Short mmCIF file of C-alpha atoms and ligand atoms in Angstrom, two decimals:
data_model
loop_
_atom_site.label_atom_id
_atom_site.label_comp_id
_atom_site.label_asym_id
_atom_site.label_seq_id
_atom_site.Cartn_x
_atom_site.Cartn_y
_atom_site.Cartn_z
CA UNK A 1 -50.89 56.68 76.05
CA UNK A 2 -48.92 56.51 79.29
CA UNK A 3 -46.01 54.07 79.60
CA UNK A 4 -45.46 51.52 82.37
CA UNK A 5 -42.32 49.47 81.78
CA UNK A 6 -42.33 46.44 84.07
CA UNK A 7 -38.68 45.80 83.25
CA UNK A 8 -35.30 46.04 84.96
CA UNK A 9 -33.61 47.55 81.90
CA UNK A 10 -35.81 50.01 79.96
CA UNK A 11 -33.77 52.94 78.72
CA UNK A 12 -35.41 55.66 80.77
CA UNK A 13 -37.20 54.01 83.70
CA UNK A 14 -35.72 50.50 83.94
CA UNK A 15 -36.22 49.14 87.44
CA UNK A 16 -38.55 51.92 88.60
CA UNK A 17 -41.74 49.88 88.08
CA UNK A 18 -40.35 46.33 88.09
CA UNK A 19 -42.21 45.41 91.26
CA UNK A 20 -45.84 44.54 90.34
CA UNK A 21 -47.38 46.74 93.03
CA UNK A 22 -45.21 49.67 91.99
CA UNK A 23 -46.22 49.11 88.35
CA UNK A 24 -49.92 48.95 89.23
CA UNK A 25 -49.59 52.12 91.27
CA UNK A 26 -47.80 53.80 88.39
CA UNK A 27 -50.49 52.77 85.90
CA UNK A 28 -53.25 54.09 88.18
CA UNK A 29 -51.37 57.35 88.63
CA UNK A 30 -50.95 57.76 84.86
CA UNK A 31 -54.68 57.16 84.30
CA UNK A 32 -55.52 59.66 87.05
CA UNK A 33 -53.14 62.14 85.40
CA UNK A 34 -55.10 61.88 82.16
CA UNK A 35 -53.80 58.92 80.16
CA UNK A 36 -56.56 57.51 77.93
CA UNK A 37 -54.59 54.25 77.57
CA UNK A 38 -51.92 52.71 79.80
CA UNK A 39 -49.26 50.79 77.86
CA UNK A 40 -47.80 47.88 79.84
CA UNK A 41 -44.56 46.26 78.66
CA UNK A 42 -42.36 43.53 80.10
CA UNK A 43 -39.55 43.57 77.53
CA UNK A 44 -37.29 46.48 76.67
CA UNK A 45 -36.93 47.09 72.93
CA UNK A 46 -34.24 49.74 73.32
CA UNK A 47 -31.27 49.42 70.95
CA UNK A 48 -29.16 46.44 71.99
CA UNK A 49 -31.85 44.85 74.19
CA UNK A 50 -32.04 41.06 74.14
CA UNK A 51 -35.31 39.15 73.98
CA UNK A 52 -37.04 38.15 77.22
CA UNK A 53 -38.48 34.63 77.63
CA UNK A 54 -42.24 34.57 77.20
CA UNK A 55 -42.91 33.01 80.61
CA UNK A 56 -40.91 35.78 82.26
CA UNK A 57 -42.64 38.48 80.19
CA UNK A 58 -46.02 37.06 81.28
CA UNK A 59 -44.92 36.91 84.92
CA UNK A 60 -43.98 40.58 84.75
CA UNK A 61 -47.01 42.02 83.03
CA UNK A 62 -50.09 39.85 83.67
CA UNK A 63 -50.79 40.99 87.26
CA UNK A 64 -50.38 44.60 86.14
CA UNK A 65 -52.64 44.23 83.10
CA UNK A 66 -55.30 42.45 85.19
CA UNK A 67 -55.29 45.06 87.96
CA UNK A 68 -55.43 48.08 85.65
CA UNK A 69 -58.04 46.54 83.33
CA UNK A 70 -60.01 45.56 86.44
CA UNK A 71 -60.14 49.25 87.33
CA UNK A 72 -61.65 49.96 83.92
CA UNK A 73 -58.47 51.47 82.47
CA UNK A 74 -57.94 50.72 78.75
CA UNK A 75 -54.68 48.74 78.63
CA UNK A 76 -52.39 48.24 75.66
CA UNK A 77 -49.83 45.47 75.76
CA UNK A 78 -46.36 46.27 74.44
CA UNK A 79 -45.23 42.86 73.20
CA UNK A 80 -43.99 41.08 70.07
CA UNK A 81 -44.96 37.62 71.33
CA UNK A 82 -48.29 36.06 70.48
CA UNK A 83 -48.51 33.87 73.58
CA UNK A 84 -47.88 36.87 75.80
CA UNK A 85 -50.43 38.89 73.85
CA UNK A 86 -53.05 36.14 74.16
CA UNK A 87 -52.57 35.89 77.92
CA UNK A 88 -52.65 39.67 78.32
CA UNK A 89 -55.85 40.01 76.27
CA UNK A 90 -57.37 37.24 78.42
CA UNK A 91 -56.33 39.24 81.49
CA UNK A 92 -58.27 42.27 80.25
CA UNK A 93 -55.94 44.10 77.86
CA UNK A 94 -57.65 45.48 74.79
CA UNK A 95 -54.90 46.78 72.47
CA UNK A 96 -51.83 45.06 70.96
CA UNK A 97 -48.92 47.51 70.77
CA UNK A 98 -46.45 45.59 68.65
CA UNK A 99 -43.10 47.03 67.55
CA UNK A 100 -43.00 44.30 64.88
CA UNK A 101 -46.41 45.42 63.51
CA UNK A 102 -47.80 41.88 64.04
CA UNK A 103 -45.06 40.29 61.92
CA UNK A 104 -42.92 38.61 64.61
CA UNK A 105 -45.52 35.87 64.89
CA UNK A 106 -48.08 35.53 62.07
CA UNK A 107 -50.59 34.08 64.58
CA UNK A 108 -50.87 37.56 66.13
CA UNK A 109 -52.97 38.72 63.18
CA UNK A 110 -55.64 36.07 63.67
CA UNK A 111 -55.52 36.53 67.44
CA UNK A 112 -56.22 40.26 67.14
CA UNK A 113 -58.85 39.62 64.47
CA UNK A 114 -60.65 36.99 66.54
CA UNK A 115 -60.61 38.82 69.86
CA UNK A 116 -61.79 42.16 68.51
CA UNK A 117 -58.74 43.86 70.02
CA UNK A 118 -57.21 46.98 68.50
CA UNK A 119 -53.58 47.20 67.40
CA UNK A 120 -50.77 49.73 67.10
CA UNK A 121 -48.61 48.78 64.11
CA UNK A 122 -45.06 50.07 64.61
CA UNK A 123 -42.34 50.21 61.95
CA UNK A 124 -38.97 48.79 62.98
CA UNK A 125 -36.02 48.08 60.67
CA UNK A 126 -34.22 44.97 61.91
CA UNK A 127 -34.38 43.82 65.51
CA UNK A 128 -33.59 45.67 68.74
CA UNK A 129 -30.30 43.75 69.17
CA UNK A 130 -28.82 45.30 66.03
CA UNK A 131 -31.28 47.86 64.63
CA UNK A 132 -28.99 50.84 65.18
CA UNK A 133 -26.08 49.25 63.26
CA UNK A 134 -26.09 51.44 60.17
CA UNK A 135 -29.83 51.62 59.30
CA UNK A 136 -30.49 52.39 55.64
CA UNK A 137 -33.46 53.66 53.60
CA UNK A 138 -33.93 54.83 50.01
CA UNK A 139 -36.46 57.42 51.22
CA UNK A 140 -37.29 56.96 54.87
CA UNK A 141 -40.82 58.44 54.75
CA UNK A 142 -41.82 56.50 51.65
CA UNK A 143 -40.16 53.26 52.79
CA UNK A 144 -41.87 53.36 56.20
CA UNK A 145 -45.16 54.37 54.55
CA UNK A 146 -44.98 51.41 52.17
CA UNK A 147 -44.28 49.00 55.02
CA UNK A 148 -47.17 50.30 57.12
CA UNK A 149 -49.49 50.31 54.10
CA UNK A 150 -48.65 46.63 53.62
CA UNK A 151 -49.40 45.89 57.27
CA UNK A 152 -52.72 47.77 57.19
CA UNK A 153 -53.64 45.71 54.13
CA UNK A 154 -52.58 42.45 55.83
CA UNK A 155 -54.77 43.41 58.79
CA UNK A 156 -57.69 44.22 56.51
CA UNK A 157 -57.34 40.84 54.81
CA UNK A 158 -57.33 39.16 58.25
CA UNK A 159 -60.52 40.99 59.24
CA UNK A 160 -59.05 43.90 61.22
CA UNK A 161 -60.43 47.14 59.82
CA UNK A 162 -58.62 50.51 59.91
CA UNK A 163 -60.91 51.77 62.70
CA UNK A 164 -59.18 49.27 65.01
CA UNK A 165 -55.66 50.26 63.96
CA UNK A 166 -53.07 52.90 64.69
CA UNK A 167 -49.92 53.25 62.60
CA UNK A 168 -46.65 54.35 64.19
CA UNK A 169 -43.51 55.14 62.13
CA UNK A 170 -41.34 53.83 64.97
CA UNK A 171 -39.22 56.75 66.09
CA UNK A 172 -35.79 55.36 67.01
CA UNK A 173 -36.43 51.83 65.76
CA UNK A 174 -33.62 51.25 63.25
CA UNK A 175 -33.21 54.94 62.36
CA UNK A 176 -30.48 57.56 62.48
CA UNK A 177 -31.16 61.00 63.88
CA UNK A 178 -31.70 62.25 60.31
CA UNK A 179 -34.19 59.44 59.61
CA UNK A 180 -36.10 60.27 62.79
CA UNK A 181 -36.29 63.96 61.95
CA UNK A 182 -37.40 63.26 58.39
CA UNK A 183 -40.18 61.03 59.72
CA UNK A 184 -41.38 63.72 62.11
CA UNK A 185 -41.39 66.29 59.31
CA UNK A 186 -43.22 63.83 57.04
CA UNK A 187 -45.89 62.69 59.49
CA UNK A 188 -48.78 64.12 57.50
CA UNK A 189 -48.12 61.51 54.82
CA UNK A 190 -49.27 58.74 57.16
CA UNK A 191 -52.82 60.05 57.38
CA UNK A 192 -53.39 58.59 53.91
CA UNK A 193 -53.41 55.15 55.57
CA UNK A 194 -56.84 55.91 57.04
CA UNK A 195 -55.91 54.95 60.63
CA UNK A 196 -55.05 56.85 63.78
CA UNK A 197 -51.43 58.02 63.53
CA UNK A 198 -49.36 57.29 66.67
CA UNK A 199 -45.82 58.14 67.72
CA UNK A 200 -43.49 57.59 70.66
CA UNK A 201 -40.77 60.20 70.96
CA UNK A 202 -40.77 60.41 74.75
CA UNK A 203 -37.28 60.67 76.31
CA UNK A 204 -35.61 59.11 73.28
CA UNK A 205 -31.85 59.35 72.76
CA UNK A 206 -31.92 61.26 69.50
CA UNK A 207 -33.77 64.13 71.21
CA UNK A 208 -30.99 64.23 73.76
CA UNK A 209 -28.47 64.43 70.94
CA UNK A 210 -30.18 67.59 69.70
CA UNK A 211 -30.33 69.26 73.10
CA UNK A 212 -27.26 67.85 74.83
CA UNK A 213 -29.27 66.25 77.67
CA UNK A 214 -27.70 62.88 78.50
CA UNK A 215 -30.17 61.83 81.22
CA UNK A 216 -33.37 60.35 79.67
CA UNK A 217 -35.44 61.28 82.73
CA UNK A 218 -34.60 64.95 82.18
CA UNK A 219 -35.76 64.95 78.52
CA UNK A 220 -39.36 66.06 79.11
CA UNK A 221 -38.90 69.45 77.39
CA UNK A 222 -37.40 67.75 74.35
CA UNK A 223 -40.20 65.15 74.34
CA UNK A 224 -42.90 67.80 74.57
CA UNK A 225 -41.43 69.90 71.76
CA UNK A 226 -41.33 66.88 69.45
CA UNK A 227 -44.74 65.65 70.64
CA UNK A 228 -46.49 68.95 69.93
CA UNK A 229 -44.79 69.13 66.54
CA UNK A 230 -46.20 65.64 65.84
CA UNK A 231 -49.70 66.60 66.98
CA UNK A 232 -49.60 69.57 64.63
CA UNK A 233 -48.96 67.08 61.82
CA UNK A 234 -51.95 64.89 62.57
CA UNK A 235 -50.73 62.48 65.25
CA UNK A 236 -53.59 61.59 67.62
CA UNK A 237 -51.94 58.98 69.81
CA UNK A 238 -48.87 60.12 71.72
CA UNK A 239 -46.96 57.54 73.78
CA UNK A 240 -45.40 59.35 76.75
CA UNK A 241 -43.80 58.73 80.13
CA UNK A 242 -44.76 62.12 81.63
CA UNK A 243 -48.54 62.09 81.35
CA UNK A 244 -49.65 64.89 83.68
CA UNK A 245 -47.23 67.41 82.22
CA UNK A 246 -48.14 66.42 78.66
CA UNK A 247 -51.86 66.77 79.46
CA UNK A 248 -51.27 70.31 80.75
CA UNK A 249 -49.48 71.24 77.54
CA UNK A 250 -52.26 69.61 75.50
CA UNK A 251 -54.89 71.73 77.26
CA UNK A 252 -53.14 74.84 75.94
CA UNK A 253 -52.49 73.34 72.49
CA UNK A 254 -56.15 72.29 72.16
CA UNK A 255 -57.46 75.69 73.28
CA UNK A 256 -55.26 77.41 70.71
CA UNK A 257 -56.37 75.11 67.91
CA UNK A 258 -60.05 75.58 68.55
CA UNK A 259 -60.04 79.39 68.49
N1 HH2 B 301 -41.14 52.94 71.85
C1 HH2 B 301 -40.74 52.07 72.81
C2 HH2 B 301 -41.55 51.00 73.18
N2 HH2 B 301 -42.77 50.83 72.63
N3 HH2 B 301 -44.46 51.55 71.15
C3 HH2 B 301 -44.89 52.41 70.21
N4 HH2 B 301 -46.12 52.28 69.67
N5 HH2 B 301 -44.11 53.46 69.76
C4 HH2 B 301 -42.87 53.67 70.27
O1 HH2 B 301 -42.17 54.61 69.82
C5 HH2 B 301 -42.38 52.77 71.28
C6 HH2 B 301 -43.21 51.70 71.68
C7 HH2 B 301 -39.42 52.27 73.49
O2 HH2 B 301 -39.56 53.08 74.65
P1 HH2 B 301 -39.68 52.55 76.16
O3 HH2 B 301 -40.78 51.56 76.32
O4 HH2 B 301 -39.80 53.72 77.06
O5 HH2 B 301 -38.30 51.87 76.45
P2 HH2 B 301 -37.84 50.34 76.45
O6 HH2 B 301 -38.08 49.78 75.09
O7 HH2 B 301 -36.36 50.43 76.78
O8 HH2 B 301 -38.63 49.62 77.49
#
């Protein structure tokens, strides 16, 4: 999954793809570089980010979703807002990528169920505005697992089967560095949920804390190391900014696995 942030303030590429034509060009380039899905978002959910009005979120993403879907590219929509999701699915998007795991608006469940869309259910403790203020877990792997199990069950009850779902432990969403590392080490646990396991580690701050790289755009080596570690533990959907480079690494990783 390649990322296109149509935002002025995303943590690693804010402003780069804010212009609709630039965002469309970026999405096409990511698909050409080997992304199976292009993830289009109009609201940053980085720590401290404030919510964007739905009309503005729609204005940002709908032309991009329509153009990429019109090219036949599978598009996921990175939003917490049901009205934005509905408009983006109408415009040709086919996957809801929701950092609230379809909890921010209960109507999202029935929307996904009724449209036949797929969904990525992401764990987040708290809200972006304050999620990094002293996050706490009894046992981070088990707590996140229990939350996602509950969401998979809520989806099943609404008519969305596990074949349409991916579960994502939400790297960096209300977690300390230690929580993030424990989740990466514990990824195999999430296969028991019977869905695709997804993760987004790309360029994230905690990786920079480990390596000392302060510039998010220079964190590809860190992202790749963590991404390959995740793939080795069963992740099959990797959300990344640097698609071509990740694809090249995957070609080697896949060749080694199949020997
Ligand atoms: N991380 C971000 C946004 N969406 N979706 C999933 N499924 N998993 C993630 O880890 C994830 C996500 C945050 O990264 P980014 O979009 O690059 O930054 P921002 O939120 O600042 O726009």
